[in-house]
């Protein structure tokens, strides 16, 4: 399989964590978002949404959207699973994963930040305020959910799930953009625990071939 990824892309990072947890090897192709490689016609022909990650499976099928890719990997390689078996706990995992993937990430995505800067001419300070606001909204909700329903060293238990795959890269974004993360001790405890685990280390931005 081939993974099209950008080292600093949090959605790519999610998939890299899932691949590492499952021990799946892929051929890695760096897509330089800063140079706009994801907007080129050749790339969009395979992934019309024009973003990373994109997976190409062993039959040559191209698949975009990190959650769809992780679900596909789960079906192809069920063990170790990224989902608890118990239905409500599985729903909790998806609740947290979707909080990150649907409510947080899109608001601070590159194309949105470019629009704020170029079309709306927001100052650097205003852009930073935007990022901090939406990061705080999302992580506050994550902190409450984890305090209410989380347990163990990971988000939900003693093994990693889709929730950890999504949360860790989003926290890394928060660190990279200098957000205050002190109000989220439970989120940060999960983050720091994951940082000690080989699968998460292997998936880290600095360990990718296109890291610069
Ligand atoms: N919902 C998509 C988002 C994909 C996406 O937009 N990824 C970002 C990188 S984290 C990207 O490629 N951004 C390029 C842009 O916004 O122009 C997913 O989960 O895969």
PDB file of C-alpha atoms and ligand atoms in Angstrom:
ATOM      1  CA  UNK A   1       0.000   0.000   0.000  1.00  0.00           C
ATOM      2  CA  UNK A   2       1.036   3.603  -0.517  1.00  0.00           C
ATOM      3  CA  UNK A   3       0.451   6.481   1.881  1.00  0.00           C
ATOM      4  CA  UNK A   4       0.442  10.041   0.606  1.00  0.00           C
ATOM      5  CA  UNK A   5       1.166  12.175   3.633  1.00  0.00           C
ATOM      6  CA  UNK A   6       2.711  15.418   4.826  1.00  0.00           C
ATOM      7  CA  UNK A   7       4.882  15.148   7.899  1.00  0.00           C
ATOM      8  CA  UNK A   8       3.121  17.987   9.743  1.00  0.00           C
ATOM      9  CA  UNK A   9      -0.408  17.094   8.675  1.00  0.00           C
ATOM     10  CA  UNK A  10      -2.420  15.988  11.680  1.00  0.00           C
ATOM     11  CA  UNK A  11      -4.837  13.966   9.549  1.00  0.00           C
ATOM     12  CA  UNK A  12      -1.895  12.089   8.018  1.00  0.00           C
ATOM     13  CA  UNK A  13      -0.465  11.650  11.514  1.00  0.00           C
ATOM     14  CA  UNK A  14      -3.720   9.935  12.588  1.00  0.00           C
ATOM     15  CA  UNK A  15      -3.376   7.362   9.829  1.00  0.00           C
ATOM     16  CA  UNK A  16       0.329   6.874  10.496  1.00  0.00           C
ATOM     17  CA  UNK A  17      -0.486   6.055  14.133  1.00  0.00           C
ATOM     18  CA  UNK A  18      -3.153   3.546  13.067  1.00  0.00           C
ATOM     19  CA  UNK A  19      -0.731   1.918  10.612  1.00  0.00           C
ATOM     20  CA  UNK A  20       1.991   1.694  13.266  1.00  0.00           C
ATOM     21  CA  UNK A  21      -0.360   0.234  15.889  1.00  0.00           C
ATOM     22  CA  UNK A  22      -1.411  -2.422  13.395  1.00  0.00           C
ATOM     23  CA  UNK A  23       2.143  -2.990  12.190  1.00  0.00           C
ATOM     24  CA  UNK A  24       1.279  -2.319   8.540  1.00  0.00           C
ATOM     25  CA  UNK A  25       4.136  -1.238   6.286  1.00  0.00           C
ATOM     26  CA  UNK A  26       3.399   1.235   3.506  1.00  0.00           C
ATOM     27  CA  UNK A  27       5.413   3.050   0.874  1.00  0.00           C
ATOM     28  CA  UNK A  28       5.513   6.681   1.979  1.00  0.00           C
ATOM     29  CA  UNK A  29       5.076   9.563  -0.445  1.00  0.00           C
ATOM     30  CA  UNK A  30       5.508  13.083   0.886  1.00  0.00           C
ATOM     31  CA  UNK A  31       3.035  15.666  -0.430  1.00  0.00           C
ATOM     32  CA  UNK A  32       4.381  19.138   0.212  1.00  0.00           C
ATOM     33  CA  UNK A  33       1.364  21.132   1.367  1.00  0.00           C
ATOM     34  CA  UNK A  34       3.466  24.286   1.659  1.00  0.00           C
ATOM     35  CA  UNK A  35       4.241  24.061  -2.060  1.00  0.00           C
ATOM     36  CA  UNK A  36       0.598  23.308  -2.904  1.00  0.00           C
ATOM     37  CA  UNK A  37       1.321  19.802  -4.240  1.00  0.00           C
ATOM     38  CA  UNK A  38      -2.106  18.655  -2.984  1.00  0.00           C
ATOM     39  CA  UNK A  39      -3.853  21.123  -5.271  1.00  0.00           C
ATOM     40  CA  UNK A  40      -2.236  19.837  -8.441  1.00  0.00           C
ATOM     41  CA  UNK A  41      -4.544  18.185 -10.953  1.00  0.00           C
ATOM     42  CA  UNK A  42      -2.599  14.921 -10.890  1.00  0.00           C
ATOM     43  CA  UNK A  43      -3.165  14.622  -7.145  1.00  0.00           C
ATOM     44  CA  UNK A  44      -6.796  15.774  -7.218  1.00  0.00           C
ATOM     45  CA  UNK A  45      -7.528  13.261  -9.961  1.00  0.00           C
ATOM     46  CA  UNK A  46      -7.000  10.591  -7.312  1.00  0.00           C
ATOM     47  CA  UNK A  47      -8.254  12.500  -4.283  1.00  0.00           C
ATOM     48  CA  UNK A  48     -10.836  15.067  -5.396  1.00  0.00           C
ATOM     49  CA  UNK A  49     -10.922  16.683  -1.939  1.00  0.00           C
ATOM     50  CA  UNK A  50      -7.318  17.746  -2.475  1.00  0.00           C
ATOM     51  CA  UNK A  51      -5.897  16.898   0.914  1.00  0.00           C
ATOM     52  CA  UNK A  52      -3.749  14.399   2.718  1.00  0.00           C
ATOM     53  CA  UNK A  53      -3.764  11.649   3.715  1.00  0.00           C
ATOM     54  CA  UNK A  54      -4.518   9.487   0.719  1.00  0.00           C
ATOM     55  CA  UNK A  55      -4.079   5.731   0.748  1.00  0.00           C
ATOM     56  CA  UNK A  56      -3.635   3.608  -2.349  1.00  0.00           C
ATOM     57  CA  UNK A  57      -4.340  -0.002  -1.580  1.00  0.00           C
ATOM     58  CA  UNK A  58      -2.753  -3.073  -3.115  1.00  0.00           C
ATOM     59  CA  UNK A  59      -5.387  -3.141  -5.864  1.00  0.00           C
ATOM     60  CA  UNK A  60      -4.650   0.470  -6.808  1.00  0.00           C
ATOM     61  CA  UNK A  61      -7.751   1.956  -5.200  1.00  0.00           C
ATOM     62  CA  UNK A  62      -7.212   5.540  -4.016  1.00  0.00           C
ATOM     63  CA  UNK A  63      -8.953   6.537  -0.777  1.00  0.00           C
ATOM     64  CA  UNK A  64      -9.087   9.916   0.916  1.00  0.00           C
ATOM     65  CA  UNK A  65     -10.416  10.969   4.355  1.00  0.00           C
ATOM     66  CA  UNK A  66      -8.451   9.781   7.359  1.00  0.00           C
ATOM     67  CA  UNK A  67     -11.442   8.253   9.159  1.00  0.00           C
ATOM     68  CA  UNK A  68     -12.427   6.245   6.093  1.00  0.00           C
ATOM     69  CA  UNK A  69      -8.820   5.110   5.670  1.00  0.00           C
ATOM     70  CA  UNK A  70      -8.550   4.016   9.307  1.00  0.00           C
ATOM     71  CA  UNK A  71     -11.860   2.170   9.060  1.00  0.00           C
ATOM     72  CA  UNK A  72     -10.604   0.416   5.902  1.00  0.00           C
ATOM     73  CA  UNK A  73      -7.356  -0.556   7.668  1.00  0.00           C
ATOM     74  CA  UNK A  74      -9.413  -1.890  10.570  1.00  0.00           C
ATOM     75  CA  UNK A  75     -11.420  -4.083   8.173  1.00  0.00           C
ATOM     76  CA  UNK A  76      -8.312  -5.336   6.373  1.00  0.00           C
ATOM     77  CA  UNK A  77      -6.289  -5.886   9.560  1.00  0.00           C
ATOM     78  CA  UNK A  78      -8.713  -6.302  12.474  1.00  0.00           C
ATOM     79  CA  UNK A  79      -5.996  -6.947  15.076  1.00  0.00           C
ATOM     80  CA  UNK A  80      -5.046  -5.106  17.138  1.00  0.00           C
ATOM     81  CA  UNK A  81      -8.379  -3.371  16.952  1.00  0.00           C
ATOM     82  CA  UNK A  82      -8.809   0.382  17.213  1.00  0.00           C
ATOM     83  CA  UNK A  83     -12.279  -0.100  18.650  1.00  0.00           C
ATOM     84  CA  UNK A  84     -13.597  -1.584  21.892  1.00  0.00           C
ATOM     85  CA  UNK A  85     -16.145  -4.342  21.431  1.00  0.00           C
ATOM     86  CA  UNK A  86     -18.716  -2.945  23.859  1.00  0.00           C
ATOM     87  CA  UNK A  87     -21.208  -0.841  21.844  1.00  0.00           C
ATOM     88  CA  UNK A  88     -21.454   2.221  24.075  1.00  0.00           C
ATOM     89  CA  UNK A  89     -17.684   2.382  24.582  1.00  0.00           C
ATOM     90  CA  UNK A  90     -17.201   2.073  20.820  1.00  0.00           C
ATOM     91  CA  UNK A  91     -19.589   4.995  20.419  1.00  0.00           C
ATOM     92  CA  UNK A  92     -17.581   6.993  22.986  1.00  0.00           C
ATOM     93  CA  UNK A  93     -14.434   6.372  20.941  1.00  0.00           C
ATOM     94  CA  UNK A  94     -16.202   7.626  17.816  1.00  0.00           C
ATOM     95  CA  UNK A  95     -17.644  10.576  19.733  1.00  0.00           C
ATOM     96  CA  UNK A  96     -14.164  11.778  20.662  1.00  0.00           C
ATOM     97  CA  UNK A  97     -12.682  10.976  17.252  1.00  0.00           C
ATOM     98  CA  UNK A  98     -15.463  12.934  15.539  1.00  0.00           C
ATOM     99  CA  UNK A  99     -15.080  15.858  17.934  1.00  0.00           C
ATOM    100  CA  UNK A 100     -11.512  16.177  16.702  1.00  0.00           C
ATOM    101  CA  UNK A 101     -12.108  15.283  13.062  1.00  0.00           C
ATOM    102  CA  UNK A 102     -15.360  17.182  12.448  1.00  0.00           C
ATOM    103  CA  UNK A 103     -15.503  19.984  15.025  1.00  0.00           C
ATOM    104  CA  UNK A 104     -11.851  20.903  15.510  1.00  0.00           C
ATOM    105  CA  UNK A 105      -9.578  20.071  12.599  1.00  0.00           C
ATOM    106  CA  UNK A 106     -11.576  21.674   9.743  1.00  0.00           C
ATOM    107  CA  UNK A 107     -11.659  25.086  11.428  1.00  0.00           C
ATOM    108  CA  UNK A 108      -7.885  25.339  11.644  1.00  0.00           C
ATOM    109  CA  UNK A 109      -7.068  23.546   8.396  1.00  0.00           C
ATOM    110  CA  UNK A 110      -4.546  25.126   6.033  1.00  0.00           C
ATOM    111  CA  UNK A 111      -7.125  26.198   3.456  1.00  0.00           C
ATOM    112  CA  UNK A 112      -9.162  27.950   6.157  1.00  0.00           C
ATOM    113  CA  UNK A 113      -6.098  29.705   7.549  1.00  0.00           C
ATOM    114  CA  UNK A 114      -5.119  30.746   4.027  1.00  0.00           C
ATOM    115  CA  UNK A 115      -8.606  32.185   3.491  1.00  0.00           C
ATOM    116  CA  UNK A 116      -8.446  34.127   6.751  1.00  0.00           C
ATOM    117  CA  UNK A 117      -5.062  35.528   5.779  1.00  0.00           C
ATOM    118  CA  UNK A 118      -5.517  36.140   2.059  1.00  0.00           C
ATOM    119  CA  UNK A 119      -9.247  36.751   1.433  1.00  0.00           C
ATOM    120  CA  UNK A 120     -10.260  38.263   4.760  1.00  0.00           C
ATOM    121  CA  UNK A 121      -6.871  39.905   5.398  1.00  0.00           C
ATOM    122  CA  UNK A 122      -6.866  39.040   9.094  1.00  0.00           C
ATOM    123  CA  UNK A 123      -3.720  40.050  10.950  1.00  0.00           C
ATOM    124  CA  UNK A 124      -1.354  37.432  12.376  1.00  0.00           C
ATOM    125  CA  UNK A 125      -2.772  38.214  15.816  1.00  0.00           C
ATOM    126  CA  UNK A 126      -6.361  37.729  14.628  1.00  0.00           C
ATOM    127  CA  UNK A 127      -5.444  34.444  12.956  1.00  0.00           C
ATOM    128  CA  UNK A 128      -3.750  33.266  16.128  1.00  0.00           C
ATOM    129  CA  UNK A 129      -6.817  34.263  18.120  1.00  0.00           C
ATOM    130  CA  UNK A 130      -8.982  32.170  15.734  1.00  0.00           C
ATOM    131  CA  UNK A 131      -6.745  29.130  16.168  1.00  0.00           C
ATOM    132  CA  UNK A 132      -6.648  29.470  19.948  1.00  0.00           C
ATOM    133  CA  UNK A 133     -10.399  29.939  20.185  1.00  0.00           C
ATOM    134  CA  UNK A 134     -11.319  26.793  18.239  1.00  0.00           C
ATOM    135  CA  UNK A 135      -8.597  24.741  19.876  1.00  0.00           C
ATOM    136  CA  UNK A 136      -9.880  25.730  23.316  1.00  0.00           C
ATOM    137  CA  UNK A 137     -13.506  24.979  22.360  1.00  0.00           C
ATOM    138  CA  UNK A 138     -12.596  21.505  21.161  1.00  0.00           C
ATOM    139  CA  UNK A 139     -10.149  20.542  23.861  1.00  0.00           C
ATOM    140  CA  UNK A 140     -12.502  21.755  26.619  1.00  0.00           C
ATOM    141  CA  UNK A 141     -15.125  19.368  25.297  1.00  0.00           C
ATOM    142  CA  UNK A 142     -12.536  16.577  24.990  1.00  0.00           C
ATOM    143  CA  UNK A 143     -11.392  17.182  28.571  1.00  0.00           C
ATOM    144  CA  UNK A 144     -14.969  16.949  29.869  1.00  0.00           C
ATOM    145  CA  UNK A 145     -15.695  13.797  27.864  1.00  0.00           C
ATOM    146  CA  UNK A 146     -12.504  12.126  29.078  1.00  0.00           C
ATOM    147  CA  UNK A 147     -13.128  13.100  32.700  1.00  0.00           C
ATOM    148  CA  UNK A 148     -16.654  11.746  32.443  1.00  0.00           C
ATOM    149  CA  UNK A 149     -16.141   8.574  30.447  1.00  0.00           C
ATOM    150  CA  UNK A 150     -12.407   7.991  29.973  1.00  0.00           C
ATOM    151  CA  UNK A 151     -10.293   5.570  31.962  1.00  0.00           C
ATOM    152  CA  UNK A 152      -6.891   3.927  31.830  1.00  0.00           C
ATOM    153  CA  UNK A 153      -3.742   5.367  30.282  1.00  0.00           C
ATOM    154  CA  UNK A 154      -5.284   5.987  26.871  1.00  0.00           C
ATOM    155  CA  UNK A 155      -8.524   7.843  26.154  1.00  0.00           C
ATOM    156  CA  UNK A 156     -10.663   4.791  26.818  1.00  0.00           C
ATOM    157  CA  UNK A 157      -8.750   1.993  28.463  1.00  0.00           C
ATOM    158  CA  UNK A 158      -5.313   0.470  28.420  1.00  0.00           C
ATOM    159  CA  UNK A 159      -4.946   0.053  24.694  1.00  0.00           C
ATOM    160  CA  UNK A 160      -5.042   2.698  21.960  1.00  0.00           C
ATOM    161  CA  UNK A 161      -8.199   3.358  19.986  1.00  0.00           C
ATOM    162  CA  UNK A 162      -9.280   5.601  17.140  1.00  0.00           C
ATOM    163  CA  UNK A 163      -9.806   8.317  19.756  1.00  0.00           C
ATOM    164  CA  UNK A 164      -6.089   8.361  20.603  1.00  0.00           C
ATOM    165  CA  UNK A 165      -5.176   8.296  16.894  1.00  0.00           C
ATOM    166  CA  UNK A 166      -7.177  11.506  16.457  1.00  0.00           C
ATOM    167  CA  UNK A 167      -6.486  13.268  19.755  1.00  0.00           C
ATOM    168  CA  UNK A 168      -2.692  13.044  19.820  1.00  0.00           C
ATOM    169  CA  UNK A 169      -2.086  14.833  16.473  1.00  0.00           C
ATOM    170  CA  UNK A 170      -4.612  17.541  17.388  1.00  0.00           C
ATOM    171  CA  UNK A 171      -2.783  18.194  20.675  1.00  0.00           C
ATOM    172  CA  UNK A 172       0.472  18.302  18.714  1.00  0.00           C
ATOM    173  CA  UNK A 173      -1.119  21.027  16.559  1.00  0.00           C
ATOM    174  CA  UNK A 174      -2.063  22.903  19.721  1.00  0.00           C
ATOM    175  CA  UNK A 175       1.533  22.720  20.951  1.00  0.00           C
ATOM    176  CA  UNK A 176       2.874  23.809  17.553  1.00  0.00           C
ATOM    177  CA  UNK A 177       0.547  26.822  17.483  1.00  0.00           C
ATOM    178  CA  UNK A 178       1.405  27.854  21.062  1.00  0.00           C
ATOM    179  CA  UNK A 179      -2.040  27.256  22.529  1.00  0.00           C
ATOM    180  CA  UNK A 180      -2.372  27.147  26.313  1.00  0.00           C
ATOM    181  CA  UNK A 181      -2.980  23.484  27.096  1.00  0.00           C
ATOM    182  CA  UNK A 182      -2.792  23.707  30.887  1.00  0.00           C
ATOM    183  CA  UNK A 183      -6.610  23.664  31.290  1.00  0.00           C
ATOM    184  CA  UNK A 184      -6.709  20.099  29.878  1.00  0.00           C
ATOM    185  CA  UNK A 185      -4.771  17.834  32.282  1.00  0.00           C
ATOM    186  CA  UNK A 186      -6.568  14.629  31.340  1.00  0.00           C
ATOM    187  CA  UNK A 187      -6.055  15.293  27.619  1.00  0.00           C
ATOM    188  CA  UNK A 188      -2.390  16.027  28.262  1.00  0.00           C
ATOM    189  CA  UNK A 189      -1.925  12.898  30.399  1.00  0.00           C
ATOM    190  CA  UNK A 190      -3.193  10.795  27.488  1.00  0.00           C
ATOM    191  CA  UNK A 191      -0.966  12.723  25.093  1.00  0.00           C
ATOM    192  CA  UNK A 192       2.153  12.216  27.218  1.00  0.00           C
ATOM    193  CA  UNK A 193       1.405   8.535  27.735  1.00  0.00           C
ATOM    194  CA  UNK A 194       1.021   8.040  23.978  1.00  0.00           C
ATOM    195  CA  UNK A 195       4.278   9.888  23.311  1.00  0.00           C
ATOM    196  CA  UNK A 196       6.085   7.125  25.207  1.00  0.00           C
ATOM    197  CA  UNK A 197       4.671   4.347  23.014  1.00  0.00           C
ATOM    198  CA  UNK A 198       6.694   3.055  20.037  1.00  0.00           C
ATOM    199  CA  UNK A 199       3.772   3.161  17.570  1.00  0.00           C
ATOM    200  CA  UNK A 200       3.105   6.816  18.332  1.00  0.00           C
ATOM    201  CA  UNK A 201       6.829   7.611  18.202  1.00  0.00           C
ATOM    202  CA  UNK A 202       7.138   5.928  14.806  1.00  0.00           C
ATOM    203  CA  UNK A 203       4.251   8.029  13.477  1.00  0.00           C
ATOM    204  CA  UNK A 204       5.598  11.359  14.760  1.00  0.00           C
ATOM    205  CA  UNK A 205       6.213  14.182  12.261  1.00  0.00           C
ATOM    206  CA  UNK A 206       9.964  14.271  12.945  1.00  0.00           C
ATOM    207  CA  UNK A 207      10.295  10.584  12.048  1.00  0.00           C
ATOM    208  CA  UNK A 208       8.818  10.941   8.537  1.00  0.00           C
ATOM    209  CA  UNK A 209      10.927  10.885   5.364  1.00  0.00           C
ATOM    210  CA  UNK A 210       9.653  14.321   4.269  1.00  0.00           C
ATOM    211  CA  UNK A 211      10.350  15.975   7.630  1.00  0.00           C
ATOM    212  CA  UNK A 212      12.190  19.271   7.270  1.00  0.00           C
TER     213      UNK A 212
HETATM  214  N1  LIG B   1     -11.247  15.483   6.545  1.00  0.00           N
HETATM  215  C1  LIG B   1     -10.014  15.173   5.884  1.00  0.00           C
HETATM  216  C2  LIG B   1      -9.130  16.392   5.913  1.00  0.00           C
HETATM  217  C3  LIG B   1      -7.914  16.244   5.024  1.00  0.00           C
HETATM  218  C4  LIG B   1      -7.131  17.532   5.019  1.00  0.00           C
HETATM  219  O1  LIG B   1      -7.687  18.588   4.656  1.00  0.00           O
HETATM  220  N2  LIG B   1      -5.866  17.455   5.441  1.00  0.00           N
HETATM  221  C5  LIG B   1      -5.081  18.644   5.532  1.00  0.00           C
HETATM  222  C6  LIG B   1      -3.772  18.397   6.239  1.00  0.00           C
HETATM  223  S1  LIG B   1      -3.983  18.085   7.961  1.00  0.00           S
HETATM  224  C7  LIG B   1      -4.798  19.178   4.168  1.00  0.00           C
HETATM  225  O2  LIG B   1      -4.465  18.429   3.280  1.00  0.00           O
HETATM  226  N3  LIG B   1      -4.948  20.493   4.018  1.00  0.00           N
HETATM  227  C8  LIG B   1      -4.648  21.150   2.804  1.00  0.00           C
HETATM  228  C9  LIG B   1      -5.413  22.430   2.684  1.00  0.00           C
HETATM  229  O3  LIG B   1      -6.209  22.753   3.570  1.00  0.00           O
HETATM  230  O4  LIG B   1      -5.213  23.092   1.676  1.00  0.00           O
HETATM  231  C10 LIG B   1      -9.357  13.971   6.539  1.00  0.00           C
HETATM  232  O5  LIG B   1      -9.685  13.652   7.680  1.00  0.00           O
HETATM  233  O6  LIG B   1      -8.534  13.300   5.908  1.00  0.00           O
END
